[in-house]
Backbone as ProteinMPNN parsed JSONL, in Angstrom:
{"seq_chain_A": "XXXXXXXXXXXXXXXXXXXXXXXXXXXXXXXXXXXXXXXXXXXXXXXXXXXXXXXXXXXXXXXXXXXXXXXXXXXXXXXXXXXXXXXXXXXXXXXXXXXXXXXXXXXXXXXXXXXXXXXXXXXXXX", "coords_chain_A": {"N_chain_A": [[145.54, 69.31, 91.537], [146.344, 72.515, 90.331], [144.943, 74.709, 88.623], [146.159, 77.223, 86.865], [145.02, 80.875, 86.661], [144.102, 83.412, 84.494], [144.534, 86.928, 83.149], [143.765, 88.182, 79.93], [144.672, 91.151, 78.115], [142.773, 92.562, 75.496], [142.322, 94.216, 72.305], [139.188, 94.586, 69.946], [137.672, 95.584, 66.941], [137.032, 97.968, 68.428], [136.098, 97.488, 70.907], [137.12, 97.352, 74.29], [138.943, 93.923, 75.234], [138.412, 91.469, 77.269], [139.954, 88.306, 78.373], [139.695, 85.936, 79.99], [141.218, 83.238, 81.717], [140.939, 80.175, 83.868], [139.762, 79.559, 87.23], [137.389, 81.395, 88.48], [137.472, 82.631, 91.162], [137.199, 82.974, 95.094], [139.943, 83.7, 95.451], [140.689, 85.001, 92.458], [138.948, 86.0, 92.002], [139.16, 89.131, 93.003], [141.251, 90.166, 91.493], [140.523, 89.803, 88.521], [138.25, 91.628, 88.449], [139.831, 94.539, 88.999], [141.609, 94.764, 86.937], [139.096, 94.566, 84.937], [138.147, 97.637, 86.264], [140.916, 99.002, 85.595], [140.663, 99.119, 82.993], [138.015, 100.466, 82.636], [138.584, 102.94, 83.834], [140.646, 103.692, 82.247], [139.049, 104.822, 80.179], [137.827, 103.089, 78.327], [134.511, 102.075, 78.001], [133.495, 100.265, 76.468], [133.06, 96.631, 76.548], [134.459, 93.452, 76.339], [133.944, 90.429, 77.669], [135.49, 87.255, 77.728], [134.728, 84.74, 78.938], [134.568, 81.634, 78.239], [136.996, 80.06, 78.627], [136.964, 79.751, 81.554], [136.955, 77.328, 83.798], [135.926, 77.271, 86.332], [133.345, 79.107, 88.468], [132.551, 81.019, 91.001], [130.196, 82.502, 93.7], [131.462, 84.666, 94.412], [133.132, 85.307, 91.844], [130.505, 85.733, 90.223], [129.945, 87.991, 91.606], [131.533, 89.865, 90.889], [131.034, 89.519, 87.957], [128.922, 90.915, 88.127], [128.628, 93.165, 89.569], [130.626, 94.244, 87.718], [129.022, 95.045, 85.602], [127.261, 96.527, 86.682], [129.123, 98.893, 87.079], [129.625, 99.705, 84.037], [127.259, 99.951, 83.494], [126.698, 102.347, 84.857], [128.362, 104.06, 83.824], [127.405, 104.524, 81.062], [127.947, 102.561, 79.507], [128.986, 99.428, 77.622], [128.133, 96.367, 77.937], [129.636, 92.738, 77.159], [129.08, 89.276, 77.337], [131.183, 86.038, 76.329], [130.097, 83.149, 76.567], [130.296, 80.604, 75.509], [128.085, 77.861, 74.246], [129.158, 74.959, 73.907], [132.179, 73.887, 75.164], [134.712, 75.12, 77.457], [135.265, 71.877, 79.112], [132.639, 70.994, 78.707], [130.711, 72.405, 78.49], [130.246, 75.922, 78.871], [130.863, 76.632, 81.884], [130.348, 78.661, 83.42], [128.369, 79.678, 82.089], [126.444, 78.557, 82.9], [125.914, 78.954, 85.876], [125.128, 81.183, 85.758], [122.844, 81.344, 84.62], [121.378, 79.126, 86.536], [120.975, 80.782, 88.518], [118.999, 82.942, 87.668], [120.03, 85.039, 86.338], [121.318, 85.55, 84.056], [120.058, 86.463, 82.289], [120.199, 89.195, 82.327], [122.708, 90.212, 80.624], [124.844, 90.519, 77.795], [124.575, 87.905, 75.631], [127.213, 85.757, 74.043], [128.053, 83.563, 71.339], [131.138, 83.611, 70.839], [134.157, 85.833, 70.272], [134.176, 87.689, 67.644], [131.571, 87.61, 66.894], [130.59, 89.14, 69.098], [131.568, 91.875, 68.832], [131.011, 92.84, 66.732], [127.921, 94.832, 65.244], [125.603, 97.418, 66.814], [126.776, 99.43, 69.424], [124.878, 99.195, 72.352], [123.769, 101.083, 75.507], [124.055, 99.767, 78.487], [121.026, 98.79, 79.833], [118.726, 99.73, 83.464]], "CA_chain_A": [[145.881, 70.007, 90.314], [146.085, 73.915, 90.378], [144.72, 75.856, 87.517], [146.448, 78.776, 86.051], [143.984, 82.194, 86.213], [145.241, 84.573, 83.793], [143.582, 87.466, 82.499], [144.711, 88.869, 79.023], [143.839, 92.553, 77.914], [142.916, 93.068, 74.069], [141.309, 95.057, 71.777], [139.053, 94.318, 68.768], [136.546, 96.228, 66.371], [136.773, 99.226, 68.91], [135.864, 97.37, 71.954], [138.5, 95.87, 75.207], [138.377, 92.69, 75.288], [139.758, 90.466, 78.391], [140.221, 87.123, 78.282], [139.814, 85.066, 81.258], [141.202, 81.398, 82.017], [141.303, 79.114, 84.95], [138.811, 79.072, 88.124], [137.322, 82.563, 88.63], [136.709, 81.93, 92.868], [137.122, 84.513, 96.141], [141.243, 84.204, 95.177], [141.106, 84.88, 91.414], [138.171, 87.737, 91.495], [139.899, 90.512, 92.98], [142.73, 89.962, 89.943], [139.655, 90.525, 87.109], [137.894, 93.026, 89.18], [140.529, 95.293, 89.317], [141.347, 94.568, 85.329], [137.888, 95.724, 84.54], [138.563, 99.338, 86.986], [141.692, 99.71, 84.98], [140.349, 99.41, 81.383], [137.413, 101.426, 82.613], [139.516, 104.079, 84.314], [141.385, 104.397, 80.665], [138.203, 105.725, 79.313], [137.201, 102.295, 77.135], [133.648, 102.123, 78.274], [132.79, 98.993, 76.093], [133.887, 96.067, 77.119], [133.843, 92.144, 76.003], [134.728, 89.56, 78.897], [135.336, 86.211, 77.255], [134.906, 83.628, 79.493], [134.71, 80.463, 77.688], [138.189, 79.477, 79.124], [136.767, 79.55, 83.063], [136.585, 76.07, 84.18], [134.902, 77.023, 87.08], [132.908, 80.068, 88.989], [132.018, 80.628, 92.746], [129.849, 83.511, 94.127], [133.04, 85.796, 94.229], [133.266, 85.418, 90.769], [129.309, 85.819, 89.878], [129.69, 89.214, 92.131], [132.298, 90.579, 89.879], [130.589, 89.707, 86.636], [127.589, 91.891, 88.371], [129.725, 94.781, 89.721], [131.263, 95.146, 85.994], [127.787, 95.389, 84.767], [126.823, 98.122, 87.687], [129.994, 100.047, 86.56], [129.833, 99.905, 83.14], [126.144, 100.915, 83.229], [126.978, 104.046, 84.886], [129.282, 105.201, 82.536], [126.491, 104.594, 79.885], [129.099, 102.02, 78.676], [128.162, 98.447, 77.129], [129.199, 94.756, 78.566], [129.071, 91.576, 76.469], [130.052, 88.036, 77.687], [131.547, 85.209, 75.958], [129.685, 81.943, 76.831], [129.61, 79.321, 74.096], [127.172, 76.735, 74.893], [129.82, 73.831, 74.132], [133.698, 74.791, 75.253], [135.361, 74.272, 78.603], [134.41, 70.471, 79.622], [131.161, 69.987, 78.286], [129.699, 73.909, 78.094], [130.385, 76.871, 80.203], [130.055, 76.316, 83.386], [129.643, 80.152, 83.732], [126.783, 80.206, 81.548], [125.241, 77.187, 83.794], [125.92, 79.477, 86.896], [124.348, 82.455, 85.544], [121.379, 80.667, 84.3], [121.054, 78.658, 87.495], [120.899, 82.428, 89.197], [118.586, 83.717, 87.247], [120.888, 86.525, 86.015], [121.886, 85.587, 82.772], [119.288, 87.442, 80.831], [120.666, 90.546, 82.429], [123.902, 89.789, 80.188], [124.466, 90.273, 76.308], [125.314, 86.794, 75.373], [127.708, 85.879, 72.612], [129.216, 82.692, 71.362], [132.518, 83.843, 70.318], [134.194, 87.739, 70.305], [133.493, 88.035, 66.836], [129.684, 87.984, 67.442], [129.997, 90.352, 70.096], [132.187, 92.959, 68.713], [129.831, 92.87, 65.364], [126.923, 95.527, 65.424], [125.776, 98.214, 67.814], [126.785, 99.096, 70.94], [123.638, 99.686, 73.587], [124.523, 101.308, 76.783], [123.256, 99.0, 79.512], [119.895, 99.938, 81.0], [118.429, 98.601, 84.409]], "C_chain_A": [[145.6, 71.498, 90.487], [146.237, 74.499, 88.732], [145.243, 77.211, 87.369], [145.179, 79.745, 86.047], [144.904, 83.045, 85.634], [143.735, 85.206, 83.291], [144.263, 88.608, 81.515], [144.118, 89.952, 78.192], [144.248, 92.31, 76.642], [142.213, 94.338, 73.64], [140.842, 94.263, 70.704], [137.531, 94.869, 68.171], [136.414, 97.488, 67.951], [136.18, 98.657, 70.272], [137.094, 96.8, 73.054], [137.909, 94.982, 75.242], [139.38, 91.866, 76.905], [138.8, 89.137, 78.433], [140.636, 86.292, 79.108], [139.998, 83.263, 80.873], [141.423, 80.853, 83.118], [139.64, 79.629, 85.639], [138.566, 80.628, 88.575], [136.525, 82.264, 90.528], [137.077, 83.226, 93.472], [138.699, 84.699, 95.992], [141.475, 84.532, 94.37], [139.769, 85.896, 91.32], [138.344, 88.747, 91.384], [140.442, 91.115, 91.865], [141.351, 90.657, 88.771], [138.492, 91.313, 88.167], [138.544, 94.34, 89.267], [141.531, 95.623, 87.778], [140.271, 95.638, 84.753], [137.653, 97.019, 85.406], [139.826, 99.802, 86.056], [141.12, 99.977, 83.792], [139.095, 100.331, 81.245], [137.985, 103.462, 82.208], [140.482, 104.96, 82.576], [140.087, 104.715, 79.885], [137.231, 104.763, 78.575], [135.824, 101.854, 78.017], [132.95, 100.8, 77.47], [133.227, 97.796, 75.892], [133.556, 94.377, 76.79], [134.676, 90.974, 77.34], [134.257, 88.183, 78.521], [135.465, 85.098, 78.515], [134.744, 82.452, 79.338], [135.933, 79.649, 77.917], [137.921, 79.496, 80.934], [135.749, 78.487, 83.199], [135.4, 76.278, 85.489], [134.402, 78.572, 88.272], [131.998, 80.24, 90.206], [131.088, 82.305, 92.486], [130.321, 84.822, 94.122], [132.746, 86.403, 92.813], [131.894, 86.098, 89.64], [129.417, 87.879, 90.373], [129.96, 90.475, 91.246], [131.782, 91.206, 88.913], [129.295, 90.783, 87.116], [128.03, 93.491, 88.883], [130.727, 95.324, 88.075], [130.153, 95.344, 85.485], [127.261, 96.339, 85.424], [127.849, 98.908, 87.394], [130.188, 100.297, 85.272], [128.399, 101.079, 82.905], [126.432, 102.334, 84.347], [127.511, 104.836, 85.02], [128.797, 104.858, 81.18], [127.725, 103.506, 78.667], [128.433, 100.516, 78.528], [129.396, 96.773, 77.515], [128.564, 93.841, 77.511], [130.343, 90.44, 77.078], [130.449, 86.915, 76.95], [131.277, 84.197, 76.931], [129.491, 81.055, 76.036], [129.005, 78.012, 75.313], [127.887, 75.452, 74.592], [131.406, 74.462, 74.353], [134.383, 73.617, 76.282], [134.997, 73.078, 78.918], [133.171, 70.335, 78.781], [130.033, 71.458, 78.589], [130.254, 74.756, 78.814], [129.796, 76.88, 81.032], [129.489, 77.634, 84.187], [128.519, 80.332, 83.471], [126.017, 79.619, 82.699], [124.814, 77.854, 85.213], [125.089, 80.555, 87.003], [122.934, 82.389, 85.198], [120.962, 79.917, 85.323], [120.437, 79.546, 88.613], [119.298, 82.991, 88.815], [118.711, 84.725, 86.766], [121.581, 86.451, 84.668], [121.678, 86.139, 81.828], [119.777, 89.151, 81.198], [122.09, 90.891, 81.408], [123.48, 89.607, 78.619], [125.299, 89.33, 76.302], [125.979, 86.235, 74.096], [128.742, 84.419, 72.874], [130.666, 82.567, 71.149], [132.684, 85.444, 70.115], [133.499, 88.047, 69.137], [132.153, 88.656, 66.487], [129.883, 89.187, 67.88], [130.696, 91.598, 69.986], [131.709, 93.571, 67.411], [129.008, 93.518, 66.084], [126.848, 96.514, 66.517], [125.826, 97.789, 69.114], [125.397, 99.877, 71.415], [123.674, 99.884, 74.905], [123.496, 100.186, 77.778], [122.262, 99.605, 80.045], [119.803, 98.928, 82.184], [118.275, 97.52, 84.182]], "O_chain_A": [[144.443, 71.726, 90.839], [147.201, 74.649, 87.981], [144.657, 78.206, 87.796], [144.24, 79.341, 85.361], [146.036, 83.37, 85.992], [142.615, 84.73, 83.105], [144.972, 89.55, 81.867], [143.085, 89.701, 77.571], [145.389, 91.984, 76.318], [141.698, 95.217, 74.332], [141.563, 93.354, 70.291], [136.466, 94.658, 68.751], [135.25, 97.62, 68.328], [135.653, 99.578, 70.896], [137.892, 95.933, 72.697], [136.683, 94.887, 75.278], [140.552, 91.841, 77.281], [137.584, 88.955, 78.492], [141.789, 85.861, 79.096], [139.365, 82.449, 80.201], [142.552, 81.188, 83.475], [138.656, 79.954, 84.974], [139.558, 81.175, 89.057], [135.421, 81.84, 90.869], [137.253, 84.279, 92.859], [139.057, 85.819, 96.357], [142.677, 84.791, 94.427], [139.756, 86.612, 90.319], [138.073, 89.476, 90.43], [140.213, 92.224, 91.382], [141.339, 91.814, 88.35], [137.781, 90.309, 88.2], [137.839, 95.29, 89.607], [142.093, 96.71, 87.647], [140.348, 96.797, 84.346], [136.593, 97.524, 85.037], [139.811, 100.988, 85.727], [141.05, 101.167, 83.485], [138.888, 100.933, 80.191], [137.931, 104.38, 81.389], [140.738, 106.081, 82.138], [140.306, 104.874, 78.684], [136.126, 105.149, 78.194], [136.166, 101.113, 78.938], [131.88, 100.369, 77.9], [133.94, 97.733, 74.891], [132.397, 94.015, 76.991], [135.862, 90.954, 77.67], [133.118, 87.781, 78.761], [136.597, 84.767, 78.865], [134.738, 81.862, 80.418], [135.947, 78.526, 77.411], [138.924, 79.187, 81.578], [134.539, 78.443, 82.977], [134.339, 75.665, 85.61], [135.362, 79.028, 88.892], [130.906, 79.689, 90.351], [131.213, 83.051, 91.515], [129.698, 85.856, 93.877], [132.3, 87.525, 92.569], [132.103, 86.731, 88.606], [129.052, 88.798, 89.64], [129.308, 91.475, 90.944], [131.746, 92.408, 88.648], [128.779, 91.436, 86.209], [127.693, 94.611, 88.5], [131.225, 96.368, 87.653], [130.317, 96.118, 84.542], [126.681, 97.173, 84.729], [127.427, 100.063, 87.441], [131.0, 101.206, 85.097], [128.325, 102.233, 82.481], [125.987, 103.401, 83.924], [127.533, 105.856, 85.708], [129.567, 104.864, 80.219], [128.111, 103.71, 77.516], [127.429, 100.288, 79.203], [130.563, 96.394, 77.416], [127.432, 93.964, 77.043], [131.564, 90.49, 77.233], [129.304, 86.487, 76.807], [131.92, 84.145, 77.979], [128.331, 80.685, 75.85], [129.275, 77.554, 76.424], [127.219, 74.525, 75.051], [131.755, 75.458, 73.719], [134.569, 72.4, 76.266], [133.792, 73.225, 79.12], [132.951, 69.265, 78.213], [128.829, 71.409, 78.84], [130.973, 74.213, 79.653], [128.588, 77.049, 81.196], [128.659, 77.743, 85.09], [127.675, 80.91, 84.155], [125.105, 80.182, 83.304], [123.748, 77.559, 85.754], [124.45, 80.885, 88.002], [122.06, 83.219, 85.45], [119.738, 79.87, 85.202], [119.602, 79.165, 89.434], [118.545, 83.408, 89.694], [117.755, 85.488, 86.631], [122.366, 87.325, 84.299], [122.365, 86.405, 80.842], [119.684, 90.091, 80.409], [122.496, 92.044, 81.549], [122.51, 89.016, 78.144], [126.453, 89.429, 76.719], [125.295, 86.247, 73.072], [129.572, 84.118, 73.733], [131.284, 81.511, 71.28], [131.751, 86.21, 69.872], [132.394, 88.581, 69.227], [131.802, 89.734, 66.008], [129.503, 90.204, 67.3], [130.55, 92.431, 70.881], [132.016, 94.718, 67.088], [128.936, 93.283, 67.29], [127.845, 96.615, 67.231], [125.439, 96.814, 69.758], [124.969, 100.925, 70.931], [123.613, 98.873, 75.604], [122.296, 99.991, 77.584], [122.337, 100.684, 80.633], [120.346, 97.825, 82.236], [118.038, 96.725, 85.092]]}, "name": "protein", "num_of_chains": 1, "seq": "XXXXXXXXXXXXXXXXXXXXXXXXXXXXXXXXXXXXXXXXXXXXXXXXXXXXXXXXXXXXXXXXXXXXXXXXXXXXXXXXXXXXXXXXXXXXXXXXXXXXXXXXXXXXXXXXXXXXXXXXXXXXXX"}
């Protein structure tokens, strides 16, 4: 079975938003890596990356989510992720990856955009 990766650029409440689905791995990182450089590059410095539609996330994919958080923070700009704790299959398997890491608390976590496009933004520190 081959999963569809798509990644779909929004906006909402004054932040971009992109909207990842399918298997974020070492063939489907580049693609939202290079997403989050464009929507930088246009200036929008605060940024929501829903991933509650990625079935599944390799190392590649983990790198990414950590290289958009080293480029956002320095352009004093603010990341938030979309992880609901029930979704894809039986939770996000992102969250499970990032919490398996130890790297999840580095990450503002939000069950749905709404949440995370509600209240202030806080530029990322170390």
């Amino acid at each position: 079975m081959v999963v569809a990766f798509n990644v779909t650029d929004g906006e909402q409440g004054g932040w971009a938003v992109l909207r990842v689905s399918g298997e974020l791995d070492l063939m489907t990182s580049p693609v939202l890596r290079q997403r989050v450089h464009d929507v930088v590059a246009e200036g929008r410095h605060r940024l929501v990356l829903d991933l509650s539609e990625v079935w599944f996330c390799d190392s590649s994919g983990v790198g990414v989510l950590i290289a958009t958080r080293r480029l956002l923070r320095s352009c004093q700009g603010s990341l938030r992720l979309i992880l609901p704790a029930q979704g894809a299959a039986d939770g996000s398997h992102v969250n499970r990856v990032l919490g398996a890491l130890g790297v999840r608390r580095l990450y503002d976590v939000h069950p749905v955009v709404v949440s995370a496009v509600d209240g202030e933004s806080r530029p990322l520190s170390a």
